[in-house]
Amino acid sequence: MSDDSIHSSLSSDSCEYYQTEIFDQLPSVQACRLEQNRQSLLEASEANQDGPEPRENISHGHLSRGPKDKASTRPLRNLVMCIQGKRNARDRRKMQISNIGFWDSWRRSQSIYMKRVMAQMGGALKGLLPWQQTLRTINGRFGVGVKAYFVFLRYLVFLNLLHCALISGFILGPTAFYGSSAHLKFGANDSVLDFFLGTGYLDRSPVFFGFYTRGSLNLPCLNTPLLYLAGIFTILFLSLIMVVRRTVVGYKHTWILGKQYSVNVSYKIFCGWDFSIQDRASATLKRSFIRNDLKLFLEEQSFSLREAQRTLPQKVRLYLLRFIFNLIVLSLLGGAFYLIYFATKTSQNMHHWMVSLVLQYLPPITITFVNLFLPHMFRKISSFEDYSFTTQVNATLLRSIFLKLASLGIYLFFVFDQTKNQPCRENIFGREMYKLSNFNFLATLCNAFLFSYPRKLLQEKYPSSLLAHLSGKQHFLIPFNVLDLVYSQTVSWVGVYYCPLLPLIGTVTLMATFYIKKFTVLRCCVAEQRMLRGSSSSVLFHFMLLLGLIMAAVTLGVNFWIPNTNTFSCGPFGNGGSLFNVTGECVARLPSSAQTTLRYLSSEAFALPLILTEVIILTSYVSRGRANQKAIERLKDMLVLVTLRLECASGKSPGVGPSGEMGFSLSLYICIPFFLTEQLR
C-alpha cells in the first residue's frame, strides 16, 4: 500500500459525519433539530473567542448531528476506530475541557455520565425481554421470516397481558369489592364437563357476562354497567392504536428501505458482519443469517429478471391461468361456508351426553379442519401462478385470512340468529367463543405431538422407508401459523365482551403455544430453501390483525344495536337496561355546560370542523411525505459522491484506470459478490 493510501487526507471526523443515518437528513427530523443546531452554533462561537475551534463540534462546515454527538459521549474503548483515532479523540476532548470553565466542565461530565447510565439501563431492559436467546437461535437457523412469527407471537402475549390488567381494573376489581359471590359454590349437578362446555359452575363464574351484576356500586355515573363498558371500549381502543401504529411504522420502513432504497450485494458482504461477536455459536448464527439473506436476495433478483423477459403471449396465458385458479379458490370458499352452516344446524340436536359433547364442539371442529386443509390447497394453487416467493406467501395469507374471518363471521351470524330469543343470550354467545378458543389451542397441541413429532421420529428411525419418503421434510409454514395467531386473537377480541376472562385464557394459551412452536421448529423442522423477507411479512401480519379487530368491533356494534326481545336478561344490563339507558341516565345527571358540550360533539354541526381538521392534518402529512421522498433521492446522490470522495482520498481511481481496467477497489466490490453468488448457487 502506498503512503497516500495510508495517510488519507480524509479525516476521521468527516468519516463519522458521513456515517450519519439517512433519517437524520429528512426535513421532518431537521425541523426538530433546529433549536439544537442553534445552541451548538452559539457554543461554537463562544469557544472560538477563547481558543481554537473544536473539531468535534464543526466538521466541514456542518453542525454536528445526533449520531456525532452520541459518539462524542461514548467511552473511547467502545468507539469503532484504530488506536491512533482513539488517541486523537482523547486529545480533542481534553482540548474542549481546557477551553471551558470548571462549572461547565463538571456539568458536561455529569451529562455524559448520565447518558452512559441511561444507555446501559436501556440495554439491560432490552435484555430482560423474554425469549431473546430463542429468537436469535431461530433467526440464525431459519431466517428472519420465522423469527418475525415468534416476535409477532410475543407481541400478542404482551397485548393480552395489557387486556388482563384493564379487565382487572375496570371489571374484576369493582365486582370483587361491591359484588356478591354467593352463587360461586360448586353444586350437586355440576361436573367436569362444565369446564369443557362452559355450562353449570363455569356459567355462574366470573368467566362469563352473566356474573357481573350491579351490586352495591350503583351511582348514576359510577356503576358496574358503565365500568364494564369503559373496560371493553378501552381494550378495543388501545388495541386499535397499538396495531395501527405498528402497521404504519412497519409499512413506512418497508416502503423507504424496500423498493425506494435497495441495498446491493456489496453492502451485504462488506457491512453485514457484526464484529462485536466473540462467541463461536453466535458467529455461526450470524453467518447463517447472512447466508439466508443472500439467498433471498438472489431469489428476488432471479425472479425479476425472468419476469422482465416475458413475452405478450406468455403474459396473456399467465393471466388466464390465474383467473381460472381464482375461480377454483372461490368455489372452495363457498363449499367451506356451506359446511360450517350445516355443522351449526346439526349442533342444536340433543342426544346422549357423550354425543352431545361431540355435537357441541362440531362447529369449532368444522371451522378448525376447514382452516387447516384449505390454506394448504391455496398454497399449492399459488405455486402454479408464477409469483415470487414473497408474493406467493402474501397471496396465500390474504386468501386464508379471508377464509378464517369469513368462516368466523358466518358462524357468529348463525349463533346470533339462534340465540336472539333465548334468555341470557350473552352467556350463550360467550360459551361459543370459549369453545372456539379452547379447541384452537387443542388443535395446536395435537398437531405438534401427534403429527409433527411422530413424523420426525419416523424419518430419524427409518429414513429409507416408503412412508418417510412420502412424508418428506417438514418446513415451518409461516402463513398458516400466522393465521392461527390472528384467528385466536380475533376470537379473543370478539368474545371479550361476553367472556371477560378470555384475554387471560388467551395469554396462557399463547405462552404455551410459544413453547410448542419452539419445540416444533427446533426439533422437527428444517430451514426453507427459499427465505422470506421479514419486514414485509411483519406489516402483513399486523394488517391481518387489524382486520380481525375491525371484525370484533362490528360484532360488538351489531349486538348493541339489535334489541334484546326476551323478557329475561342477565349481567350488568339486567332488568331491561341497555347501553343507551345507562349512558343517558349518566348524561342527565351532568351539569348543563357538560350536557351542552356533549350534545354539540354528537351533532352534525361538529362534523364540519372535524372534517376540515382531518383534511389539514392529512395535507400536512402528504406534504411531509413528498418532501421526505425528495430528500431521499438527494441523499442517494450524496452517497454516490461520498463513495467517490472516499476513493479519491484513498489514492485509488474511482473510474477507469490508466490501463483501461477498473480500479482495484471497484473491481473488489464487483468481483467478490459475483464469486459468492456463484458459490451460493
XYZ file of C-alpha atoms in Angstrom:
681
model
C 0.000 0.000 0.000
C 1.255 3.481 -0.842
C 1.788 6.324 1.604
C -1.097 8.215 0.051
C -3.475 5.390 0.804
C -2.222 5.092 4.402
C -2.178 8.804 5.284
C -5.512 9.773 3.841
C -6.480 13.408 3.614
C -9.981 12.465 4.726
C -10.168 13.000 8.472
C -11.945 10.702 10.889
C -14.403 13.494 11.651
C -15.700 13.553 8.098
C -15.947 9.765 8.104
C -18.079 9.952 11.220
C -20.164 12.688 9.649
C -20.914 10.696 6.542
C -21.968 7.724 8.655
C -24.971 9.757 9.789
C -28.181 7.827 9.390
C -30.356 8.650 6.432
C -33.314 9.608 8.595
C -31.348 12.419 10.235
C -31.320 14.214 6.864
C -35.092 14.204 6.378
C -36.865 17.603 6.565
C -39.087 16.459 9.435
C -36.085 15.447 11.538
C -34.128 18.567 10.646
C -37.041 20.711 11.794
C -36.884 19.041 15.196
C -33.121 19.706 15.393
C -33.362 23.430 14.607
C -33.141 24.522 18.218
C -30.312 22.060 18.913
C -28.319 23.408 15.961
C -28.757 26.985 17.155
C -27.464 26.065 20.587
C -24.495 24.245 19.057
C -23.690 27.309 16.935
C -23.712 29.578 19.994
C -21.416 27.204 21.892
C -19.059 27.001 18.927
C -18.891 30.803 18.635
C -18.134 31.129 22.342
C -15.405 28.518 22.076
C -13.828 30.345 19.124
C -13.469 33.505 21.205
C -11.398 31.669 23.843
C -9.366 29.209 21.821
C -9.081 27.126 18.716
C -12.105 25.725 17.006
C -13.166 22.380 18.469
C -13.194 19.837 15.695
C -15.912 17.709 17.222
C -18.462 20.485 17.030
C -17.947 21.633 13.451
C -16.787 19.443 10.625
C -16.598 20.581 7.001
C -18.898 23.468 7.597
C -21.708 21.382 9.047
C -23.076 21.337 12.530
C -22.842 18.145 14.490
C -25.853 15.890 14.371
C -27.356 13.211 16.574
C -25.020 10.279 15.912
C -21.963 12.602 16.030
C -22.936 13.928 19.465
C -23.732 10.433 20.613
C -20.305 9.204 19.518
C -18.594 12.012 21.465
C -20.212 10.808 24.704
C -19.313 7.154 24.262
C -16.299 5.674 26.069
C -13.131 5.516 23.968
C -12.912 1.734 24.249
C -16.354 1.419 22.611
C -15.504 3.555 19.576
C -15.013 1.574 16.376
C -11.712 3.086 15.210
C -7.998 2.415 15.313
C -5.699 3.246 18.271
C -4.451 6.442 16.657
C -8.027 7.602 16.092
C -8.878 6.998 19.746
C -5.809 8.985 20.808
C -6.874 11.881 18.590
C -10.377 11.740 20.020
C -8.957 11.798 23.553
C -6.825 14.848 22.739
C -9.788 16.677 21.244
C -11.870 16.013 24.333
C -9.103 17.305 26.601
C -8.791 20.421 24.417
C -12.514 21.100 24.742
C -12.374 20.685 28.537
C -9.418 23.083 28.804
C -11.293 25.785 26.829
C -14.283 25.898 29.182
C -14.698 26.715 32.849
C -14.804 24.389 35.811
C -18.601 24.563 36.211
C -19.273 23.900 32.534
C -16.734 21.079 32.535
C -18.369 19.426 35.562
C -21.839 19.835 34.076
C -20.719 18.319 30.791
C -19.060 15.348 32.505
C -22.212 14.701 34.522
C -24.318 14.903 31.363
C -22.044 12.388 29.627
C -22.183 10.110 32.663
C -25.988 10.231 32.790
C -26.232 9.455 29.076
C -23.997 6.435 29.539
C -26.055 5.249 32.506
C -29.289 5.647 30.552
C -27.814 3.776 27.593
C -26.720 0.910 29.864
C -30.149 0.813 31.516
C -31.816 0.706 28.104
C -29.602 -2.191 27.070
C -30.361 -4.006 30.323
C -34.117 -3.518 29.855
C -33.897 -4.867 26.308
C -32.073 -7.875 27.670
C -34.970 -8.534 30.057
C -37.354 -9.184 27.177
C -38.374 -12.856 27.257
C -37.140 -15.384 24.720
C -34.344 -13.198 23.315
C -31.871 -16.072 23.018
C -34.529 -18.270 21.437
C -35.259 -15.617 18.831
C -31.563 -15.271 17.965
C -31.246 -19.027 17.543
C -34.303 -19.202 15.301
C -33.084 -16.205 13.300
C -29.757 -17.861 12.586
C -31.177 -21.259 11.626
C -34.421 -20.388 9.854
C -34.185 -16.761 8.754
C -35.975 -13.515 9.516
C -39.409 -14.727 8.403
C -39.684 -17.428 11.062
C -38.286 -15.035 13.652
C -40.956 -12.493 12.662
C -43.624 -15.073 13.531
C -42.256 -15.551 17.056
C -41.842 -11.791 17.557
C -45.464 -11.399 16.484
C -46.495 -14.098 18.977
C -44.595 -12.348 21.787
C -46.319 -9.083 20.868
C -49.716 -10.774 21.201
C -48.724 -12.086 24.643
C -47.921 -8.548 25.803
C -51.152 -7.263 24.254
C -53.237 -9.833 26.129
C -51.420 -9.043 29.368
C -52.458 -5.409 28.905
C -56.037 -6.571 28.349
C -55.885 -8.599 31.570
C -54.732 -5.535 33.505
C -57.597 -3.453 32.100
C -60.149 -6.179 32.867
C -58.850 -6.394 36.434
C -59.033 -2.628 36.959
C -62.402 -1.896 35.356
C -64.403 -5.098 35.886
C -62.950 -7.667 38.294
C -61.825 -5.174 40.970
C -65.130 -3.313 41.454
C -67.075 -6.593 41.266
C -64.878 -8.170 43.954
C -65.406 -5.218 46.321
C -69.075 -4.435 45.686
C -70.483 -7.645 44.209
C -71.747 -10.890 45.702
C -70.059 -14.282 45.431
C -72.803 -16.433 46.969
C -73.530 -18.247 43.668
C -69.922 -19.449 43.211
C -70.475 -22.675 45.122
C -69.952 -25.965 43.324
C -73.441 -27.535 43.039
C -74.543 -31.155 43.001
C -75.410 -31.027 39.300
C -72.029 -29.604 38.266
C -69.436 -31.865 36.637
C -66.051 -31.792 34.969
C -67.736 -31.443 31.569
C -68.760 -27.926 32.578
C -65.151 -26.808 32.107
C -65.239 -28.043 28.504
C -68.751 -26.844 27.593
C -68.820 -23.632 29.658
C -72.032 -24.622 31.444
C -73.005 -25.268 35.071
C -70.465 -23.942 37.541
C -68.457 -22.145 34.864
C -71.600 -20.402 33.616
C -72.088 -18.848 37.083
C -68.407 -17.887 37.490
C -66.650 -14.599 36.572
C -65.700 -16.147 33.240
C -68.957 -15.065 31.581
C -71.090 -11.963 31.195
C -73.961 -13.010 33.494
C -71.823 -12.974 36.639
C -71.363 -9.186 36.692
C -74.436 -7.567 38.227
C -74.875 -4.055 39.588
C -74.251 -4.953 43.239
C -73.909 -2.173 45.798
C -71.989 0.117 43.408
C -74.999 1.816 41.835
C -74.252 5.531 41.482
C -75.583 7.384 38.410
C -72.166 7.863 36.775
C -70.212 5.222 38.685
C -71.778 1.794 38.446
C -70.982 -1.678 37.191
C -72.517 -1.245 33.691
C -70.524 1.913 32.969
C -67.295 0.407 34.290
C -67.926 -2.729 32.228
C -68.419 -0.685 29.060
C -65.409 1.514 29.867
C -63.181 -1.549 30.240
C -64.320 -3.134 26.961
C -64.085 0.092 24.976
C -60.648 0.858 26.438
C -59.398 -2.579 25.362
C -60.639 -2.127 21.799
C -59.401 1.471 21.547
C -55.898 0.748 22.864
C -55.682 -2.328 20.651
C -56.615 -0.203 17.645
C -53.950 2.394 18.446
C -51.206 -0.186 19.013
C -51.997 -2.297 15.946
C -52.373 0.723 13.635
C -49.120 2.213 14.910
C -47.121 -0.963 14.318
C -48.721 -1.413 10.897
C -47.986 2.155 9.770
C -44.440 2.208 11.145
C -43.647 -1.142 9.574
C -45.084 -0.063 6.230
C -43.095 3.184 6.329
C -39.791 1.398 6.864
C -40.671 -1.227 4.252
C -41.540 1.450 1.698
C -38.455 3.570 2.372
C -35.917 0.798 2.710
C -37.593 -1.777 0.487
C -38.253 -0.511 -3.015
C -37.055 3.057 -2.763
C -33.683 2.330 -1.160
C -32.443 -1.075 -2.249
C -29.191 -2.347 -0.779
C -26.742 -4.057 -3.104
C -24.781 -7.220 -2.531
C -21.585 -5.307 -1.725
C -23.204 -3.777 1.332
C -24.448 -7.184 2.487
C -20.968 -8.662 2.043
C -18.728 -5.932 3.489
C -21.049 -4.345 6.073
C -23.178 -7.259 7.205
C -20.862 -8.768 9.810
C -21.088 -7.846 13.488
C -17.502 -7.507 14.750
C -18.613 -7.425 18.380
C -19.383 -11.167 18.269
C -16.985 -13.158 20.459
C -18.765 -16.497 20.812
C -18.413 -19.271 18.226
C -22.099 -20.208 18.407
C -23.120 -16.569 17.855
C -20.742 -16.341 14.915
C -22.327 -19.450 13.375
C -25.801 -17.973 13.803
C -24.731 -14.667 12.252
C -23.155 -16.457 9.301
C -26.354 -18.436 8.756
C -28.364 -15.219 8.873
C -26.178 -13.550 6.214
C -26.364 -16.647 4.023
C -30.173 -16.748 4.288
C -30.411 -13.054 3.467
C -28.256 -13.518 0.364
C -30.360 -16.481 -0.740
C -33.498 -14.370 -0.580
C -31.818 -11.507 -2.447
C -30.671 -13.800 -5.262
C -34.116 -15.375 -5.485
C -35.762 -11.983 -5.890
C -33.246 -10.848 -8.497
C -33.686 -14.047 -10.495
C -37.481 -13.713 -10.499
C -37.299 -10.034 -11.539
C -35.081 -10.971 -14.485
C -37.398 -13.787 -15.541
C -40.452 -11.536 -15.199
C -38.895 -8.839 -17.385
C -38.257 -11.367 -20.187
C -41.898 -12.469 -20.565
C -43.477 -12.008 -23.988
C -47.045 -10.856 -24.653
C -48.470 -14.364 -25.350
C -46.857 -15.623 -22.157
C -48.443 -12.799 -20.155
C -51.909 -13.492 -21.641
C -51.612 -17.207 -20.901
C -50.432 -16.475 -17.360
C -53.308 -14.072 -16.625
C -55.852 -16.585 -17.944
C -54.349 -19.269 -15.748
C -54.537 -17.020 -12.701
C -58.207 -16.236 -13.455
C -59.064 -19.955 -13.540
C -57.252 -20.550 -10.257
C -59.141 -17.680 -8.619
C -62.439 -19.281 -9.674
C -61.307 -22.517 -8.039
C -60.484 -20.611 -4.845
C -63.959 -19.036 -4.790
C -65.566 -22.468 -5.244
C -63.591 -23.863 -2.314
C -64.618 -20.940 -0.135
C -68.287 -21.416 -0.979
C -68.133 -25.113 -0.106
C -66.417 -24.356 3.204
C -69.087 -21.825 4.193
C -71.900 -24.273 3.475
C -70.143 -26.935 5.551
C -69.965 -24.537 8.516
C -73.666 -23.748 8.128
C -74.528 -27.461 8.121
C -72.393 -28.106 11.245
C -74.045 -25.216 13.108
C -77.513 -26.542 12.339
C -76.588 -30.097 13.357
C -75.073 -28.995 16.690
C -78.507 -27.966 18.002
C -79.722 -31.561 18.280
C -79.726 -33.126 21.769
C -78.572 -36.722 22.370
C -76.639 -38.738 24.954
C -74.113 -36.704 26.972
C -71.168 -38.122 25.012
C -72.801 -37.471 21.644
C -73.968 -34.082 22.893
C -70.379 -33.181 23.825
C -69.205 -34.005 20.300
C -72.120 -32.103 18.742
C -71.446 -29.059 20.928
C -67.905 -28.950 19.556
C -68.958 -29.785 15.984
C -68.862 -26.139 14.709
C -65.384 -25.484 16.204
C -64.161 -28.820 14.828
C -65.525 -27.990 11.369
C -64.049 -24.498 11.360
C -60.675 -25.841 12.517
C -60.496 -28.548 9.874
C -61.607 -26.177 7.125
C -58.958 -23.688 8.214
C -56.406 -26.497 8.357
C -56.815 -28.047 4.911
C -57.890 -25.192 2.634
C -54.794 -22.991 3.269
C -52.615 -25.901 2.077
C -54.680 -26.040 -1.104
C -54.295 -22.278 -1.502
C -50.544 -22.715 -1.107
C -50.428 -25.302 -3.884
C -52.547 -23.084 -6.133
C -50.313 -20.036 -5.579
C -47.237 -22.082 -6.530
C -48.701 -22.538 -10.042
C -49.480 -18.834 -10.526
C -45.823 -17.893 -11.137
C -45.427 -15.294 -8.404
C -42.259 -14.518 -6.473
C -41.796 -16.376 -3.216
C -42.788 -13.392 -1.071
C -45.833 -12.722 -3.276
C -46.865 -16.375 -3.050
C -46.753 -16.186 0.733
C -48.731 -12.928 0.787
C -51.376 -14.276 -1.642
C -51.798 -17.403 0.473
C -52.086 -15.260 3.576
C -54.764 -12.988 2.088
C -56.881 -15.888 0.826
C -56.527 -17.797 4.058
C -57.307 -14.825 6.288
C -60.418 -14.170 4.239
C -61.364 -17.812 4.784
C -60.788 -17.626 8.550
C -62.526 -14.298 9.138
C -65.427 -15.108 6.815
C -65.965 -18.527 8.388
C -65.916 -16.962 11.844
C -68.327 -14.238 10.679
C -70.773 -16.775 9.242
C -70.649 -18.775 12.450
C -71.301 -15.631 14.526
C -74.273 -14.768 12.317
C -75.857 -18.179 12.860
C -75.230 -18.010 16.612
C -76.850 -14.549 16.788
C -79.820 -15.758 14.809
C -80.378 -18.818 17.010
C -79.921 -17.085 20.371
C -81.778 -13.821 19.832
C -84.896 -15.042 21.704
C -83.157 -17.148 24.364
C -82.640 -16.000 27.977
C -79.184 -14.584 28.780
C -78.004 -14.860 25.188
C -74.733 -13.131 26.107
C -73.647 -16.162 28.144
C -74.577 -18.496 25.278
C -72.539 -16.421 22.856
C -69.629 -16.307 25.320
C -69.689 -20.099 25.610
C -69.278 -20.438 21.858
C -66.230 -18.143 21.900
C -64.870 -20.077 24.868
C -65.158 -23.367 22.978
C -63.562 -21.881 19.863
C -60.562 -20.664 21.869
C -60.103 -23.984 23.667
C -60.364 -26.138 20.570
C -57.963 -23.929 18.628
C -55.288 -24.492 21.280
C -56.120 -28.203 21.425
C -55.602 -28.440 17.657
C -52.182 -26.765 18.006
C -51.166 -29.191 20.737
C -52.300 -32.288 18.824
C -50.667 -31.130 15.594
C -47.296 -30.774 17.356
C -47.195 -34.003 19.385
C -49.449 -36.326 17.374
C -48.373 -35.386 13.851
C -45.144 -33.369 13.579
C -43.086 -35.145 16.239
C -44.032 -38.734 15.207
C -43.297 -37.785 11.619
C -39.827 -36.576 12.618
C -39.192 -39.747 14.635
C -40.196 -41.857 11.629
C -37.689 -40.036 9.428
C -34.924 -40.460 12.021
C -35.545 -44.133 12.863
C -36.498 -45.397 9.393
C -35.073 -42.902 6.867
C -35.198 -45.380 3.974
C -38.831 -46.447 4.435
C -41.504 -45.606 1.878
C -43.595 -43.675 4.400
C -40.627 -41.490 5.339
C -40.010 -40.662 1.672
C -43.678 -39.855 1.094
C -43.941 -37.584 4.135
C -40.836 -35.593 3.172
C -39.035 -32.981 5.229
C -41.034 -30.695 7.468
C -40.901 -26.942 6.977
C -42.270 -24.261 9.255
C -45.054 -22.798 7.112
C -45.235 -19.164 8.166
C -48.602 -18.258 6.565
C -50.583 -20.989 8.300
C -49.027 -20.436 11.704
C -49.638 -16.686 11.483
C -53.247 -17.338 10.524
C -53.711 -19.394 13.668
C -52.455 -16.486 15.778
C -54.679 -13.953 14.014
C -57.670 -16.262 14.335
C -57.152 -16.853 18.068
C -56.680 -13.132 18.758
C -59.789 -12.279 16.728
C -61.804 -14.790 18.779
C -60.444 -13.147 21.939
C -61.493 -9.667 20.778
C -64.926 -10.825 19.638
C -65.625 -12.688 22.875
C -64.121 -10.303 25.446
C -67.496 -8.572 25.947
C -69.308 -11.868 26.570
C -66.403 -13.686 28.257
C -64.268 -11.104 30.140
C -61.645 -13.648 31.220
C -60.945 -14.677 27.627
C -57.781 -12.469 27.475
C -56.409 -14.362 30.495
C -57.138 -17.662 28.777
C -55.537 -16.277 25.621
C -52.397 -15.243 27.495
C -51.911 -18.724 28.946
C -52.577 -20.445 25.617
C -50.265 -18.087 23.692
C -47.389 -18.659 26.114
C -47.916 -22.403 25.820
C -48.118 -22.015 22.036
C -44.735 -20.285 22.012
C -43.006 -23.254 23.613
C -44.940 -25.741 21.495
C -43.942 -23.947 18.295
C -40.375 -23.582 19.532
C -40.212 -27.352 20.023
C -41.754 -27.913 16.592
C -39.333 -25.578 14.821
C -36.075 -26.558 16.503
C -36.782 -30.271 16.807
C -38.976 -31.223 13.858
C -38.418 -28.697 11.046
C -35.664 -27.876 8.590
C -34.921 -24.480 7.053
C -36.668 -23.452 3.858
C -34.622 -23.364 0.669
C -36.223 -20.026 -0.123
C -36.257 -17.448 2.638
C -38.994 -14.965 3.424
C -38.486 -11.217 3.766
C -39.257 -10.402 7.388
C -40.123 -6.689 7.065
C -42.965 -7.011 4.550
C -44.288 -10.094 6.326
C -44.470 -8.249 9.655
C -46.527 -5.484 8.045
C -48.933 -8.034 6.595
C -49.210 -9.790 9.970
C -50.366 -6.621 11.695
C -52.668 -5.687 8.818
C -54.475 -9.020 9.185
C -54.656 -8.407 12.930
C -56.253 -5.045 12.190
C -58.904 -6.770 10.076
C -59.692 -9.080 12.994
C -60.037 -6.098 15.336
C -62.427 -4.379 12.914
C -64.496 -7.555 12.769
C -64.676 -7.656 16.574
C -65.810 -4.002 16.701
C -68.507 -4.645 14.078
C -69.767 -7.676 16.015
C -69.998 -5.668 19.231
C -71.783 -2.815 17.447
C -74.358 -5.173 15.957
C -75.014 -6.638 19.404
C -75.651 -3.159 20.818
C -77.974 -2.076 18.034
C -80.080 -5.260 17.849
C -82.680 -5.057 20.660
C -82.968 -7.924 23.116
C -86.580 -9.130 22.787
C -86.574 -11.778 25.527
C -88.043 -10.944 28.898
C -85.150 -12.290 30.980
C -81.741 -10.691 30.653
C -78.622 -11.098 32.758
C -75.399 -9.324 33.527
C -74.858 -5.629 34.238
C -77.682 -4.633 31.857
C -80.352 -6.775 33.516
C -83.937 -5.675 34.246
C -84.456 -4.032 30.882
C -81.264 -1.978 30.942
C -79.200 -1.243 27.850
C -76.200 0.748 26.722
C -78.278 3.795 25.805
C -80.307 3.785 29.040
C -77.217 3.645 31.249
C -75.313 6.348 29.389
C -78.410 8.541 29.057
C -79.022 8.411 32.791
C -75.418 9.438 33.471
C -75.539 12.318 30.969
C -78.769 13.609 32.509
C -77.015 13.979 35.893
C -74.136 16.042 34.478
C -74.018 19.875 34.700
C -75.757 21.837 31.972
C -72.481 23.018 30.411
C -71.234 19.431 30.110
C -74.537 18.329 28.586
C -74.385 21.166 26.044
C -70.814 20.192 25.102
C -71.746 16.531 24.646
C -74.772 17.442 22.509
C -72.587 19.646 20.314
C -69.965 16.914 19.909
C -72.647 14.431 18.849
C -74.443 16.840 16.486
C -73.937 17.495 12.772
C -72.537 20.986 13.460
C -69.368 19.437 14.841
C -68.832 17.316 11.720
C -67.670 20.234 9.512
C -64.760 21.479 11.687
C -63.781 17.855 12.336
C -63.582 17.137 8.609
C -61.622 20.345 7.980
C -59.150 19.452 10.718
C -58.660 15.996 9.249
C -58.083 17.480 5.784
C -55.440 19.868 7.145
C -53.654 17.089 9.034
C -53.700 14.756 6.035
C -52.438 17.543 3.759
C -49.528 18.236 6.096
C -48.600 14.549 6.213
C -48.789 14.246 2.428
C -46.565 17.317 2.033
C -44.075 15.932 4.539
C -44.053 12.602 2.717
C -43.281 14.270 -0.606
C -40.517 16.331 0.980
C -39.019 13.207 2.543
C -39.152 11.421 -0.806
C -37.235 14.239 -2.479
C -34.733 14.253 0.362
C -34.182 10.519 -0.048
C -33.443 10.980 -3.738
C -30.940 13.722 -2.928
C -29.304 11.572 -0.270
C -28.839 8.763 -2.780
C -26.847 11.161 -4.925
C -24.893 12.241 -1.848
C -23.970 8.628 -1.116
C -22.531 8.289 -4.617
C -20.490 11.462 -4.153
C -19.245 10.300 -0.745
C -18.135 6.986 -2.264
C -16.199 8.824 -4.958
C -14.619 11.075 -2.341
C -13.520 8.110 -0.261
C -11.996 6.501 -3.350
C -10.100 9.640 -4.259
C -8.900 10.180 -0.687
C -7.520 6.630 -0.518
C -5.416 7.187 -3.650
C -7.409 4.875 -5.961
C -9.133 5.808 -9.164
C -12.934 5.794 -8.912
C -13.310 5.208 -12.595
C -11.265 3.624 -15.365
C -7.563 3.144 -14.703
C -4.658 4.031 -16.987
C -4.614 0.547 -18.476
C -8.323 0.665 -19.336
C -9.313 -1.551 -16.420
C -11.352 -0.712 -13.345
C -9.594 0.469 -10.200
C -8.679 -2.051 -7.543
C -11.395 -1.043 -5.087
C -14.258 -1.046 -7.563
C -13.101 -4.327 -9.025
C -13.095 -5.722 -5.483
C -16.662 -4.536 -4.949
C -17.794 -6.135 -8.183
C -15.832 -9.399 -8.396
C -16.307 -10.701 -4.845
C -20.154 -10.544 -4.880
C -20.249 -12.373 -8.206
C -17.878 -15.026 -6.878
C -20.048 -15.502 -3.781
C -23.139 -15.586 -5.962
C -21.753 -18.484 -7.949
C -20.765 -20.297 -4.753
C -24.259 -19.871 -3.291
C -25.877 -21.104 -6.468
